[in-house]
Amino acid sequence: MNVLSNPSNFCCRHLAALAMLIVACNCMADPPFLSTAAETKQSTKASVVIGESLKSKKPLAPEKLSSPFGVAFDSKNNMYIVELSGGRIHRRDSTGTLSIIAGNGSKGYSGDTGPATEATFNGMHNIAATAEGDLYIADSWNHCVRKIDTKTGIISTFAGTGEAGFSGDGGPANAAKFNFLMCVSLNPTQDKLYVADLKNRRVRMIDLKSNIVTTVAGNGKKGVPKNGSDATTSPLIDPRAVAVDSHNNLYVLERSGHALRKVNAAGKVETVAGTGKPGNALGKALESQFNSPKHLAITQGDHVIIADDQNARVVRYDPRQQTVNSILGKGVEQPKRGLLRPHGICIHEDGSIYIVDTGHHRILRLTTN
């Protein structure tokens, strides 16, 4: 029979062939990028832990923070927050109860060997907590590291004399001098404490078994280090924050240097991200830009999370891909959270990222896959 004599039969056959072609094309095609992006967006959430939601203005905790700057966790899931101008240290326990455990709210340098609640601080910038609950505090403008034994509540000066200067390498930490000690950071095994000694343009390390202090990066001079050079004989611009990854790479963040440096386990330094000039470019790490970055932390997968202060965002450096991308704040649509002078960054053992949104006096939690 001639198919042309039966138009309906002709149409059915052509429709069937067209349907088979569409199925074949769909099977061979890659999944559309849009749906992948949508899935990624749905898997990321930023929530307010302490402070106020800018949308609802509803207080989420009975106490208010005053210029929080640093955050850390112990093994019992207690969160510790230091305030820059408020001069207090808060603890939020696993039930969500917030209390003040140190500082009377005034500026000073007092209280050693007594209860931490009666102590005074001057410009605390960040805090590190051991699994056992010992707290190390960067008491920045007192040029020292303070230590709180949370079992007894007693505070002491662990490193520094309270006077600005540079001395003490090779000797006990409590006899050494620092100058604007801006950051303290424990290595993964918690047997070393790294210190960003800002105005001395050095990174120093305190062995927690011997309490001996040594310089591990910087020669005291201002400058950009040459890639591959010895870290201890190289200049730095202004080491603001430090952190160590699982391979004993030491990352050094420079605020005025607008760059991220790395000192490898062999003691060689190199610039791994940033052009050295302020800006907001993202993408290839050495072509990316920061604007007065202030703090960093390292994830379980060795990604470096950076509080990019004047860009009002948090970015992630991927050392394998050698890229920098934004994960929260200005320019990020999902999750959408405005940031104002972000400072402290902490990685929880569950992989979530805690961000101190200093200008909004709040703590955020970022969960992402």
GROMACS .gro file of N, CA, C and O in nm, residues 45-122:
model
  312
   45LYS      N    1   2.381   2.645   5.291
   45LYS     CA    2   2.296   2.725   5.379
   45LYS      C    3   2.381   2.805   5.475
   45LYS      O    4   2.480   2.755   5.529
   46ALA      N    5   2.344   2.930   5.499
   46ALA     CA    6   2.411   3.014   5.597
   46ALA      C    7   2.309   3.055   5.702
   46ALA      O    8   2.209   3.120   5.669
   47SER      N    9   2.333   3.018   5.827
   47SER     CA   10   2.239   3.047   5.934
   47SER      C   11   2.306   3.130   6.044
   47SER      O   12   2.427   3.124   6.061
   48VAL      N   13   2.226   3.207   6.116
   48VAL     CA   14   2.276   3.288   6.226
   48VAL      C   15   2.279   3.203   6.352
   48VAL      O   16   2.177   3.146   6.392
   49VAL      N   17   2.396   3.192   6.415
   49VAL     CA   18   2.411   3.112   6.538
   49VAL      C   19   2.398   3.202   6.661
   49VAL      O   20   2.328   3.169   6.756
   50ILE      N   21   2.468   3.314   6.659
   50ILE     CA   22   2.459   3.411   6.767
   50ILE      C   23   2.445   3.550   6.705
   50ILE      O   24   2.516   3.582   6.609
   51GLY      N   25   2.356   3.631   6.759
   51GLY     CA   26   2.337   3.765   6.707
   51GLY      C   27   2.198   3.783   6.652
   51GLY      O   28   2.104   3.719   6.698
   52GLU      N   29   2.184   3.865   6.553
   52GLU     CA   30   2.053   3.894   6.496
   52GLU      C   31   2.053   3.872   6.345
   52GLU      O   32   2.153   3.898   6.278
   53SER      N   33   1.942   3.821   6.298
   53SER     CA   34   1.924   3.810   6.154
   53SER      C   35   1.890   3.948   6.100
   53SER      O   36   1.804   4.017   6.153
   54LEU      N   37   1.958   3.993   5.997
   54LEU     CA   38   1.933   4.125   5.942
   54LEU      C   39   1.793   4.136   5.884
   54LEU      O   40   1.735   4.243   5.877
   55LYS      N   41   1.736   4.023   5.847
   55LYS     CA   42   1.603   4.025   5.786
   55LYS      C   43   1.495   4.040   5.892
   55LYS      O   44   1.404   4.120   5.880
   56SER      N   45   1.507   3.964   6.001
   56SER     CA   46   1.400   3.965   6.101
   56SER      C   47   1.428   4.058   6.219
   56SER      O   48   1.337   4.098   6.289
   57LYS      N   49   1.556   4.089   6.241
   57LYS     CA   50   1.596   4.171   6.355
   57LYS      C   51   1.555   4.107   6.488
   57LYS      O   52   1.545   4.172   6.590
   58LYS      N   53   1.534   3.979   6.487
   58LYS     CA   54   1.492   3.909   6.609
   58LYS      C   55   1.614   3.853   6.680
   58LYS      O   56   1.689   3.776   6.623
   59PRO      N   57   1.637   3.890   6.806
   59PRO     CA   58   1.753   3.838   6.879
   59PRO      C   59   1.746   3.686   6.891
   59PRO      O   60   1.642   3.630   6.925
   60LEU      N   61   1.856   3.620   6.862
   60LEU     CA   62   1.860   3.475   6.870
   60LEU      C   63   1.930   3.426   6.995
   60LEU      O   64   1.941   3.307   7.016
   61ALA      N   65   1.978   3.517   7.078
   61ALA     CA   66   2.045   3.477   7.202
   61ALA      C   67   2.024   3.586   7.306
   61ALA      O   68   2.006   3.704   7.272
   62PRO      N   69   2.024   3.549   7.435
   62PRO     CA   70   1.997   3.648   7.539
   62PRO      C   71   2.108   3.751   7.554
   62PRO      O   72   2.085   3.861   7.601
   63GLU      N   73   2.231   3.716   7.518
   63GLU     CA   74   2.343   3.808   7.529
   63GLU      C   75   2.377   3.863   7.390
   63GLU      O   76   2.361   3.795   7.290
   64LYS      N   77   2.427   3.985   7.387
   64LYS     CA   78   2.470   4.043   7.261
   64LYS      C   79   2.622   4.053   7.257
   64LYS      O   80   2.686   4.079   7.359
   65LEU      N   81   2.678   4.034   7.140
   65LEU     CA   82   2.822   4.043   7.122
   65LEU      C   83   2.860   4.186   7.085
   65LEU      O   84   2.784   4.256   7.018
   66SER      N   85   2.980   4.226   7.126
   66SER     CA   86   3.031   4.359   7.092
   66SER      C   87   3.161   4.343   7.014
   66SER      O   88   3.264   4.308   7.070
   67SER      N   89   3.153   4.364   6.884
   67SER     CA   90   3.269   4.348   6.794
   67SER      C   91   3.341   4.215   6.814
   67SER      O   92   3.458   4.210   6.847
   68PRO      N   93   3.269   4.103   6.793
   68PRO     CA   94   3.337   3.973   6.801
   68PRO      C   95   3.444   3.964   6.693
   68PRO      O   96   3.426   4.016   6.583
   69PHE      N   97   3.555   3.898   6.725
   69PHE     CA   98   3.665   3.891   6.628
   69PHE      C   99   3.713   3.749   6.601
   69PHE      O  100   3.761   3.721   6.492
   70GLY      N  101   3.707   3.660   6.699
   70GLY     CA  102   3.758   3.525   6.680
   70GLY      C  103   3.666   3.421   6.740
   70GLY      O  104   3.592   3.449   6.836
   71VAL      N  105   3.670   3.300   6.685
   71VAL     CA  106   3.586   3.190   6.734
   71VAL      C  107   3.663   3.059   6.726
   71VAL      O  108   3.746   3.039   6.636
   72ALA      N  109   3.638   2.970   6.824
   72ALA     CA  110   3.703   2.838   6.827
   72ALA      C  111   3.613   2.741   6.902
   72ALA      O  112   3.525   2.781   6.979
   73PHE      N  113   3.638   2.610   6.879
   73PHE     CA  114   3.563   2.504   6.946
   73PHE      C  115   3.657   2.409   7.019
   73PHE      O  116   3.769   2.383   6.973
   74ASP      N  117   3.609   2.354   7.133
   74ASP     CA  118   3.682   2.245   7.197
   74ASP      C  119   3.615   2.112   7.159
   74ASP      O  120   3.518   2.109   7.083
   75SER      N  121   3.665   2.002   7.214
   75SER     CA  122   3.615   1.870   7.176
   75SER      C  123   3.476   1.841   7.232
   75SER      O  124   3.410   1.746   7.189
   76LYS      N  125   3.429   1.922   7.326
   76LYS     CA  126   3.296   1.904   7.383
   76LYS      C  127   3.191   1.992   7.314
   76LYS      O  128   3.080   2.007   7.363
   77ASN      N  129   3.230   2.049   7.202
   77ASN     CA  130   3.142   2.134   7.121
   77ASN      C  131   3.108   2.266   7.189
   77ASN      O  132   3.006   2.328   7.158
   78ASN      N  133   3.191   2.310   7.282
   78ASN     CA  134   3.177   2.444   7.336
   78ASN      C  135   3.238   2.543   7.237
   78ASN      O  136   3.349   2.521   7.187
   79MET      N  137   3.164   2.649   7.209
   79MET     CA  138   3.215   2.754   7.121
   79MET      C  139   3.267   2.869   7.206
   79MET      O  140   3.203   2.910   7.303
   80TYR      N  141   3.384   2.922   7.171
   80TYR     CA  142   3.443   3.035   7.242
   80TYR      C  143   3.457   3.152   7.145
   80TYR      O  144   3.505   3.136   7.033
   81ILE      N  145   3.415   3.271   7.190
   81ILE     CA  146   3.420   3.391   7.107
   81ILE      C  147   3.492   3.502   7.181
   81ILE      O  148   3.460   3.530   7.298
   82VAL      N  149   3.592   3.564   7.116
   82VAL     CA  150   3.660   3.680   7.175
   82VAL      C  151   3.610   3.807   7.108
   82VAL      O  152   3.578   3.808   6.988
   83GLU      N  153   3.603   3.914   7.188
   83GLU     CA  154   3.560   4.044   7.138
   83GLU      C  155   3.680   4.139   7.129
   83GLU      O  156   3.761   4.145   7.221
   84LEU      N  157   3.685   4.215   7.021
   84LEU     CA  158   3.791   4.313   7.004
   84LEU      C  159   3.772   4.431   7.099
   84LEU      O  160   3.857   4.458   7.184
   85SER      N  161   3.661   4.501   7.085
   85SER     CA  162   3.637   4.620   7.168
   85SER      C  163   3.558   4.588   7.294
   85SER      O  164   3.566   4.662   7.392
   86GLY      N  165   3.482   4.478   7.294
   86GLY     CA  166   3.403   4.443   7.412
   86GLY      C  167   3.488   4.391   7.527
   86GLY      O  168   3.448   4.399   7.643
   87GLY      N  169   3.606   4.335   7.495
   87GLY     CA  170   3.698   4.291   7.598
   87GLY      C  171   3.654   4.171   7.678
   87GLY      O  172   3.701   4.148   7.790
   88ARG      N  173   3.566   4.088   7.619
   88ARG     CA  174   3.516   3.970   7.691
   88ARG      C  175   3.534   3.844   7.606
   88ARG      O  176   3.547   3.851   7.485
   89ILE      N  177   3.530   3.730   7.675
   89ILE     CA  178   3.529   3.600   7.608
   89ILE      C  179   3.400   3.530   7.646
   89ILE      O  180   3.369   3.514   7.765
   90HIS      N  181   3.325   3.489   7.546
   90HIS     CA  182   3.197   3.420   7.568
   90HIS      C  183   3.215   3.270   7.539
   90HIS      O  184   3.295   3.230   7.455
   91ARG      N  185   3.134   3.192   7.608
   91ARG     CA  186   3.125   3.049   7.578
   91ARG      C  187   2.980   3.014   7.548
   91ARG      O  188   2.890   3.049   7.623
   92ARG      N  189   2.960   2.948   7.437
   92ARG     CA  190   2.827   2.895   7.403
   92ARG      C  191   2.838   2.744   7.411
   92ARG      O  192   2.909   2.681   7.332
   93ASP      N  193   2.770   2.683   7.509
   93ASP     CA  194   2.784   2.540   7.530
   93ASP      C  195   2.699   2.462   7.430
   93ASP      O  196   2.629   2.519   7.346
   94SER      N  197   2.704   2.330   7.441
   94SER     CA  198   2.637   2.243   7.343
   94SER      C  199   2.485   2.254   7.349
   94SER      O  200   2.416   2.212   7.256
   95THR      N  201   2.430   2.314   7.457
   95THR     CA  202   2.286   2.334   7.466
   95THR      C  203   2.244   2.469   7.408
   95THR      O  204   2.125   2.500   7.402
   96GLY      N  205   2.342   2.553   7.371
   96GLY     CA  206   2.312   2.684   7.316
   96GLY      C  207   2.314   2.796   7.417
   96GLY      O  208   2.285   2.911   7.383
   97THR      N  209   2.351   2.765   7.542
   97THR     CA  210   2.357   2.868   7.647
   97THR      C  211   2.484   2.950   7.633
   97THR      O  212   2.594   2.896   7.624
   98LEU      N  213   2.467   3.083   7.634
   98LEU     CA  214   2.580   3.175   7.617
   98LEU      C  215   2.614   3.238   7.753
   98LEU      O  216   2.527   3.286   7.824
   99SER      N  217   2.743   3.236   7.787
   99SER     CA  218   2.787   3.294   7.914
   99SER      C  219   2.923   3.359   7.896
   99SER      O  220   2.998   3.326   7.803
  100ILE      N  221   2.957   3.452   7.984
  100ILE     CA  222   3.087   3.519   7.981
  100ILE      C  223   3.182   3.445   8.074
  100ILE      O  224   3.153   3.426   8.193
  101ILE      N  225   3.297   3.403   8.021
  101ILE     CA  226   3.392   3.327   8.102
  101ILE      C  227   3.520   3.405   8.131
  101ILE      O  228   3.601   3.362   8.214
  102ALA      N  229   3.540   3.519   8.065
  102ALA     CA  230   3.662   3.597   8.088
  102ALA      C  231   3.640   3.741   8.045
  102ALA      O  232   3.565   3.770   7.952
  103GLY      N  233   3.711   3.832   8.115
  103GLY     CA  234   3.708   3.973   8.080
  103GLY      C  235   3.598   4.047   8.153
  103GLY      O  236   3.485   3.997   8.164
  104ASN      N  237   3.632   4.166   8.204
  104ASN     CA  238   3.530   4.247   8.272
  104ASN      C  239   3.479   4.360   8.184
  104ASN      O  240   3.403   4.445   8.229
  105GLY      N  241   3.522   4.362   8.058
  105GLY     CA  242   3.472   4.461   7.963
  105GLY      C  243   3.556   4.585   7.950
  105GLY      O  244   3.531   4.667   7.863
  106SER      N  245   3.657   4.600   8.036
  106SER     CA  246   3.744   4.718   8.027
  106SER      C  247   3.877   4.680   7.964
  106SER      O  248   3.914   4.563   7.959
  107LYS      N  249   3.951   4.782   7.915
  107LYS     CA  250   4.081   4.758   7.854
  107LYS      C  251   4.190   4.760   7.960
  107LYS      O  252   4.187   4.842   8.052
  108GLY      N  253   4.287   4.669   7.944
  108GLY     CA  254   4.399   4.668   8.037
  108GLY      C  255   4.479   4.541   8.023
  108GLY      O  256   4.459   4.463   7.928
  109TYR      N  257   4.568   4.519   8.115
  109TYR     CA  258   4.649   4.397   8.118
  109TYR      C  259   4.665   4.357   8.265
  109TYR      O  260   4.760   4.395   8.332
  110SER      N  261   4.566   4.284   8.312
  110SER     CA  262   4.566   4.246   8.452
  110SER      C  263   4.492   4.114   8.471
  110SER      O  264   4.423   4.067   8.380
  111GLY      N  265   4.508   4.057   8.591
  111GLY     CA  266   4.431   3.938   8.627
  111GLY      C  267   4.505   3.808   8.627
  111GLY      O  268   4.448   3.705   8.666
  112ASP      N  269   4.631   3.806   8.582
  112ASP     CA  270   4.705   3.679   8.576
  112ASP      C  271   4.711   3.611   8.713
  112ASP      O  272   4.726   3.677   8.816
  113THR      N  273   4.700   3.478   8.708
  113THR     CA  274   4.698   3.386   8.824
  113THR      C  275   4.567   3.393   8.902
  113THR      O  276   4.552   3.324   9.003
  114GLY      N  277   4.472   3.471   8.855
  114GLY     CA  278   4.342   3.480   8.920
  114GLY      C  279   4.232   3.434   8.828
  114GLY      O  280   4.256   3.384   8.717
  115PRO      N  281   4.107   3.451   8.870
  115PRO     CA  282   3.994   3.410   8.785
  115PRO      C  283   3.986   3.492   8.657
  115PRO      O  284   3.997   3.615   8.661
  116ALA      N  285   3.965   3.424   8.545
  116ALA     CA  286   3.963   3.490   8.415
  116ALA      C  287   3.850   3.592   8.404
  116ALA      O  288   3.862   3.689   8.328
  117THR      N  289   3.744   3.575   8.478
  117THR     CA  290   3.632   3.669   8.472
  117THR      C  291   3.670   3.807   8.523
  117THR      O  292   3.603   3.906   8.492
  118GLU      N  293   3.778   3.818   8.601
  118GLU     CA  294   3.822   3.946   8.654
  118GLU      C  295   3.938   4.006   8.575
  118GLU      O  296   3.988   4.113   8.608
  119ALA      N  297   3.982   3.936   8.471
  119ALA     CA  298   4.097   3.979   8.392
  119ALA      C  299   4.058   4.088   8.294
  119ALA      O  300   3.940   4.107   8.261
  120THR      N  301   4.159   4.162   8.246
  120THR     CA  302   4.137   4.259   8.140
  120THR      C  303   4.227   4.226   8.021
  120THR      O  304   4.333   4.165   8.037
  121PHE      N  305   4.180   4.265   7.904
  121PHE     CA  306   4.250   4.241   7.778
  121PHE      C  307   4.256   4.372   7.701
  121PHE      O  308   4.189   4.469   7.735
  122ASN      N  309   4.334   4.369   7.592
  122ASN     CA  310   4.344   4.489   7.508
  122ASN      C  311   4.352   4.449   7.362
  122ASN      O  312   4.459   4.417   7.310
   0.00000   0.00000   0.00000
